[in-house]
Short mmCIF file of N, CA and C in Angstrom, two decimals:
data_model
loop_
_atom_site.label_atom_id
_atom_site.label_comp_id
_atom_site.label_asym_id
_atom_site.label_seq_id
_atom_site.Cartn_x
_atom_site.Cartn_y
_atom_site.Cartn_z
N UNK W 1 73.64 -69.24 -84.04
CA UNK W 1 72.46 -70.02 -84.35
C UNK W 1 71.21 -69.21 -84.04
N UNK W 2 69.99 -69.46 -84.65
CA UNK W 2 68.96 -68.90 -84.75
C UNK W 2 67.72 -70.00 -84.85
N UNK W 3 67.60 -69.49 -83.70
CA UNK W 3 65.86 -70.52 -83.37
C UNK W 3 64.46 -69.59 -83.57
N UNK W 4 63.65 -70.58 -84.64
CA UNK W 4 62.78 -70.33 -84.89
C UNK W 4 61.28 -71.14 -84.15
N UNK W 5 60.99 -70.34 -83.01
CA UNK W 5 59.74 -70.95 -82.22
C UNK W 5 58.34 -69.88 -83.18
N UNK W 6 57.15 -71.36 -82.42
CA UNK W 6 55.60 -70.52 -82.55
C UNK W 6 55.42 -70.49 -83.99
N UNK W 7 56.11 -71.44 -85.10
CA UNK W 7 55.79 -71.47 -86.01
C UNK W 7 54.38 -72.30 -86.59
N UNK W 8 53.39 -71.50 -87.34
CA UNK W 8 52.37 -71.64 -87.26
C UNK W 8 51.78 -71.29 -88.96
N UNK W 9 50.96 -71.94 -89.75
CA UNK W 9 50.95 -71.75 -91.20
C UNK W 9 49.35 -71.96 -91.36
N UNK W 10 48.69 -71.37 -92.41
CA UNK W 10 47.69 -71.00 -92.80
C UNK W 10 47.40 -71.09 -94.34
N UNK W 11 46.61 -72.15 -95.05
CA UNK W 11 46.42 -71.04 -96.74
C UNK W 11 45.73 -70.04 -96.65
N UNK W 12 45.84 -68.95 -97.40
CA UNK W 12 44.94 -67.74 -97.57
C UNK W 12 44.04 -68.25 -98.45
N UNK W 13 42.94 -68.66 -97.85
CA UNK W 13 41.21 -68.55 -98.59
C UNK W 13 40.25 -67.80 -98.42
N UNK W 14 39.38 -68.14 -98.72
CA UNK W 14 38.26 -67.18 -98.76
C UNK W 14 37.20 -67.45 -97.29
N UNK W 15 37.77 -68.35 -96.36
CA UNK W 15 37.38 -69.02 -94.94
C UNK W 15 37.71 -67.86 -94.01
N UNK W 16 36.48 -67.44 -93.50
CA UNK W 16 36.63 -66.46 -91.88
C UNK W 16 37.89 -66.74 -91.03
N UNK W 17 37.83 -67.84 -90.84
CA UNK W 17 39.03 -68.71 -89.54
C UNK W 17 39.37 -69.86 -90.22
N UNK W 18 40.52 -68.78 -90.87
CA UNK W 18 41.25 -70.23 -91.51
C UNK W 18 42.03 -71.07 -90.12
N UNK W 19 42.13 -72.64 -90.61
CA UNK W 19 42.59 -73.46 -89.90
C UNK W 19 44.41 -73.06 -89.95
N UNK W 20 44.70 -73.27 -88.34
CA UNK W 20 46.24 -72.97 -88.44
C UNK W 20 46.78 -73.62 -87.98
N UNK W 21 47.93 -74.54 -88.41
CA UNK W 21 48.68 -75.50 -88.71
C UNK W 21 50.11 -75.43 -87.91
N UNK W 22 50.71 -75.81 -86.79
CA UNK W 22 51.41 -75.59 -85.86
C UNK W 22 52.73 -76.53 -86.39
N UNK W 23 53.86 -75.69 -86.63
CA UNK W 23 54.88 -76.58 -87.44
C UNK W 23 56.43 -76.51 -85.91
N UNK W 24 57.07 -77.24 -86.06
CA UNK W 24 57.98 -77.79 -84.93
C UNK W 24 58.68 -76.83 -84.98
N UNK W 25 59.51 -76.07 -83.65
CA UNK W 25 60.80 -75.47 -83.57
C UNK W 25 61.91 -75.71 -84.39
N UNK W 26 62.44 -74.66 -84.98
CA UNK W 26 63.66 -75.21 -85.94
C UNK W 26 64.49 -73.90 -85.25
N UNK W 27 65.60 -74.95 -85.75
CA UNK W 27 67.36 -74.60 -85.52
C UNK W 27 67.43 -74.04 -86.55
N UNK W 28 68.61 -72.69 -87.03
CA UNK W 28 68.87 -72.39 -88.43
C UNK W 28 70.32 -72.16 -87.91
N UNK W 29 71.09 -72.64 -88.80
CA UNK W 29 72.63 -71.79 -88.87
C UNK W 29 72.74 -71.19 -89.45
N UNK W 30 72.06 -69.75 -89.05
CA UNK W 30 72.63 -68.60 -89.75
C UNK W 30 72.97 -68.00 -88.10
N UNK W 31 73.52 -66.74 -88.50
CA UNK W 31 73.68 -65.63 -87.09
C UNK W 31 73.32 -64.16 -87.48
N UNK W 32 72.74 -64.18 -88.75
CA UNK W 32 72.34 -62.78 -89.29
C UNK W 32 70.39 -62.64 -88.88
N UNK W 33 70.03 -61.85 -88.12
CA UNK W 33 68.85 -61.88 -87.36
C UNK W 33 67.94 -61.20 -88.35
N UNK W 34 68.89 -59.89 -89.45
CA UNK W 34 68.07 -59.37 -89.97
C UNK W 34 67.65 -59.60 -91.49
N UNK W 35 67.97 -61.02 -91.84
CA UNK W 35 67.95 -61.40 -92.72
C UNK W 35 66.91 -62.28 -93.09
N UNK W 36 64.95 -61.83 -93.03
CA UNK W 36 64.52 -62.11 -93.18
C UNK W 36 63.99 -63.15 -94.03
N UNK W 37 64.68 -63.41 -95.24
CA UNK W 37 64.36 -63.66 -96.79
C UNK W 37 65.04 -64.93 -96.27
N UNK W 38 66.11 -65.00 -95.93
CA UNK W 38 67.51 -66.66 -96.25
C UNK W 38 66.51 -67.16 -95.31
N UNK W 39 66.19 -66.61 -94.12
CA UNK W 39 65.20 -67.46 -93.02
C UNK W 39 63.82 -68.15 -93.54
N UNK W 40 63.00 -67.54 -94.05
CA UNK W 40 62.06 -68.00 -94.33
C UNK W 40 62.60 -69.16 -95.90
N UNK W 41 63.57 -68.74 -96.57
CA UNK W 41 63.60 -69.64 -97.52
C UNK W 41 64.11 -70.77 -96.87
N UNK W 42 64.85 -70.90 -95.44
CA UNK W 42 65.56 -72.07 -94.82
C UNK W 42 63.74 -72.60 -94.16
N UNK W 43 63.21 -71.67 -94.14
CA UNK W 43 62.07 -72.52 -93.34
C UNK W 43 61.48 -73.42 -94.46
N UNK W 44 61.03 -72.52 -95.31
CA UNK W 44 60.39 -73.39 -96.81
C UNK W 44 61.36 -74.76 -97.38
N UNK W 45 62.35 -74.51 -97.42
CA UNK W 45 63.30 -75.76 -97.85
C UNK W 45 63.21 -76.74 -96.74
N UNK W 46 63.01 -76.41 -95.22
CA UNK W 46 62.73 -77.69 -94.39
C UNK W 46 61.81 -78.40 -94.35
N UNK W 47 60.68 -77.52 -94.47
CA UNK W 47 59.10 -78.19 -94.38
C UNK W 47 58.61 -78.04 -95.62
N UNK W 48 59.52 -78.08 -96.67
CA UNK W 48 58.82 -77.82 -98.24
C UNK W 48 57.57 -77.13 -98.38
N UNK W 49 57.71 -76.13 -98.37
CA UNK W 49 56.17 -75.46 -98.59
C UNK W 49 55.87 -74.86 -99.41
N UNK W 50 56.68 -74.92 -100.68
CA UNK W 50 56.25 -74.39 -102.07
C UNK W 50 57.68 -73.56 -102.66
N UNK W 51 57.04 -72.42 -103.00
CA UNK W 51 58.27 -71.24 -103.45
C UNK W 51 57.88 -70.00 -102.22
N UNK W 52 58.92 -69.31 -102.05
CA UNK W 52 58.80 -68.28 -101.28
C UNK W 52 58.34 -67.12 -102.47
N UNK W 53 57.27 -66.01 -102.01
CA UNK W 53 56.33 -65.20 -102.61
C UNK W 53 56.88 -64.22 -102.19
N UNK W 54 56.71 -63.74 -100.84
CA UNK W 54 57.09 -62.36 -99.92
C UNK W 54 57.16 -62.62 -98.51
N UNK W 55 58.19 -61.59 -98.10
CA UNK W 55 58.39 -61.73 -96.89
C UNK W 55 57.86 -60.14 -96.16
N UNK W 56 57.61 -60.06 -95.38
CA UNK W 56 56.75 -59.01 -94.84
C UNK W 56 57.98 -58.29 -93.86
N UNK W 57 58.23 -57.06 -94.33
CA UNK W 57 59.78 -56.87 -93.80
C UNK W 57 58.76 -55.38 -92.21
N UNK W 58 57.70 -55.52 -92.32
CA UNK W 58 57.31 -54.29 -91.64
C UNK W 58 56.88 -54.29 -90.42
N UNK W 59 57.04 -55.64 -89.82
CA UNK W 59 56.60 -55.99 -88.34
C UNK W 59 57.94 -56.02 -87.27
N UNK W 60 57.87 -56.38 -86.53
CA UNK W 60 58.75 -56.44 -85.42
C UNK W 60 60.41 -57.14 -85.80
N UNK W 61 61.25 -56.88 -85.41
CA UNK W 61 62.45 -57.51 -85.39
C UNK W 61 62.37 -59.12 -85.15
N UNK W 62 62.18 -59.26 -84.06
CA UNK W 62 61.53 -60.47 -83.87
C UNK W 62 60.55 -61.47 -84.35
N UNK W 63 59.75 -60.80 -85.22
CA UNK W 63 58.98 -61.95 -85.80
C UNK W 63 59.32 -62.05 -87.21
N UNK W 64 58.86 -63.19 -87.62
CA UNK W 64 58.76 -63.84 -89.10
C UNK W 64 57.89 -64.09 -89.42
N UNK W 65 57.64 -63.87 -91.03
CA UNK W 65 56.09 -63.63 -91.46
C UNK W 65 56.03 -63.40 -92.84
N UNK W 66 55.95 -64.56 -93.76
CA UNK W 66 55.96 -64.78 -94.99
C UNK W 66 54.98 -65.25 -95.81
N UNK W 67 54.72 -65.38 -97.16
CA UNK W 67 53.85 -65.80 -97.62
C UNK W 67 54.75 -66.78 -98.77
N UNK W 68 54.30 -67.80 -99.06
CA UNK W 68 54.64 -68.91 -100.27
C UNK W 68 53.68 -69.27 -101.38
N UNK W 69 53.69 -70.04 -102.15
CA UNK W 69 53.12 -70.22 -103.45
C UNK W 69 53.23 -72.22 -102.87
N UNK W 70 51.71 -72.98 -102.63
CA UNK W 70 52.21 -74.25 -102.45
C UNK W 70 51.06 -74.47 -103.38
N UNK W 71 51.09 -75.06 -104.55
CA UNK W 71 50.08 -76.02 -105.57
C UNK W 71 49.69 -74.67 -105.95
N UNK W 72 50.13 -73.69 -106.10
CA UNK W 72 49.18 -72.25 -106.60
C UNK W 72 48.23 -72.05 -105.15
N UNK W 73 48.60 -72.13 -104.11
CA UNK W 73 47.51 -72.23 -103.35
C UNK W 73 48.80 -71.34 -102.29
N UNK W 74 47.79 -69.84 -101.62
CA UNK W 74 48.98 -69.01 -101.59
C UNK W 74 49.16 -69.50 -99.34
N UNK W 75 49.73 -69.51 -99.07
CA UNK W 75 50.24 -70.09 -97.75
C UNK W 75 50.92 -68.77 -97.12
N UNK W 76 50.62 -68.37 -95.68
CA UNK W 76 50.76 -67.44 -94.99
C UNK W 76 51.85 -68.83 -93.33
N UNK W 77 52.83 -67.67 -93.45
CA UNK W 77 53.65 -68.70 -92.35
C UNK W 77 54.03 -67.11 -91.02
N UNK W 78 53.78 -67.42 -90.08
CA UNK W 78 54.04 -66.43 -88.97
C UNK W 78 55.20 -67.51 -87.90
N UNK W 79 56.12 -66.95 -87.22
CA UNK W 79 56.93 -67.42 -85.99
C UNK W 79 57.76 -66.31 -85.49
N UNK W 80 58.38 -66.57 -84.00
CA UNK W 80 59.49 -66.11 -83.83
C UNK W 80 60.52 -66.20 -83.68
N UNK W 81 61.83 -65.17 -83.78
CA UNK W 81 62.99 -65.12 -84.23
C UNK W 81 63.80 -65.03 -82.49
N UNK W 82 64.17 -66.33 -82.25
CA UNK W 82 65.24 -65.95 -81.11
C UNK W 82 66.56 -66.25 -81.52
N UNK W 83 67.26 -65.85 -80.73
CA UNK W 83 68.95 -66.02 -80.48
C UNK W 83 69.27 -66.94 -79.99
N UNK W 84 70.00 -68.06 -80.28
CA UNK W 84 69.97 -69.29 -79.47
C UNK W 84 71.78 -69.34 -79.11
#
């Protein structure tokens, strides 16, 4: 199992400090850590947040950090990846 804490979401606008949106700890049953893409699409299918766009494969092992498509309106999602 794979717990996803510190999940936190944003639209990308044209706003200095965009407002950021604090979404609940989730459980995932997967056990593959480096499988960025199934994760964030399990995140998007829980909290419906559009279509998945890109996943940002260039940061830390540990974190998650994607972008989605919600109403054409493009959504930035950051959390981290523990081992549960």
């Amino acid at each position: 199992m794979i717990k996803l804490t510190k999940l936190k979401k944003n639209y990308i606008d044209r706003i200095a400090n965009p407002t950021k949106t604090a979404l609940e700890d989730l459980i995932v049953p997967m056990s593959d850590l480096n499988d960025k893409a199934k994760l964030a699409q399990y995140t998007i299918d829980t909290y419906d947040l559009g279509e998945l766009n890109n996943v940002k494969t260039t940061v830390s092992k540990h974190i998650l950090n994607f972008t989605c498509l919600d109403d054409n309106k493009l959504l930035h999602v950051t959390g981290y990846i523990e081992e549960d």
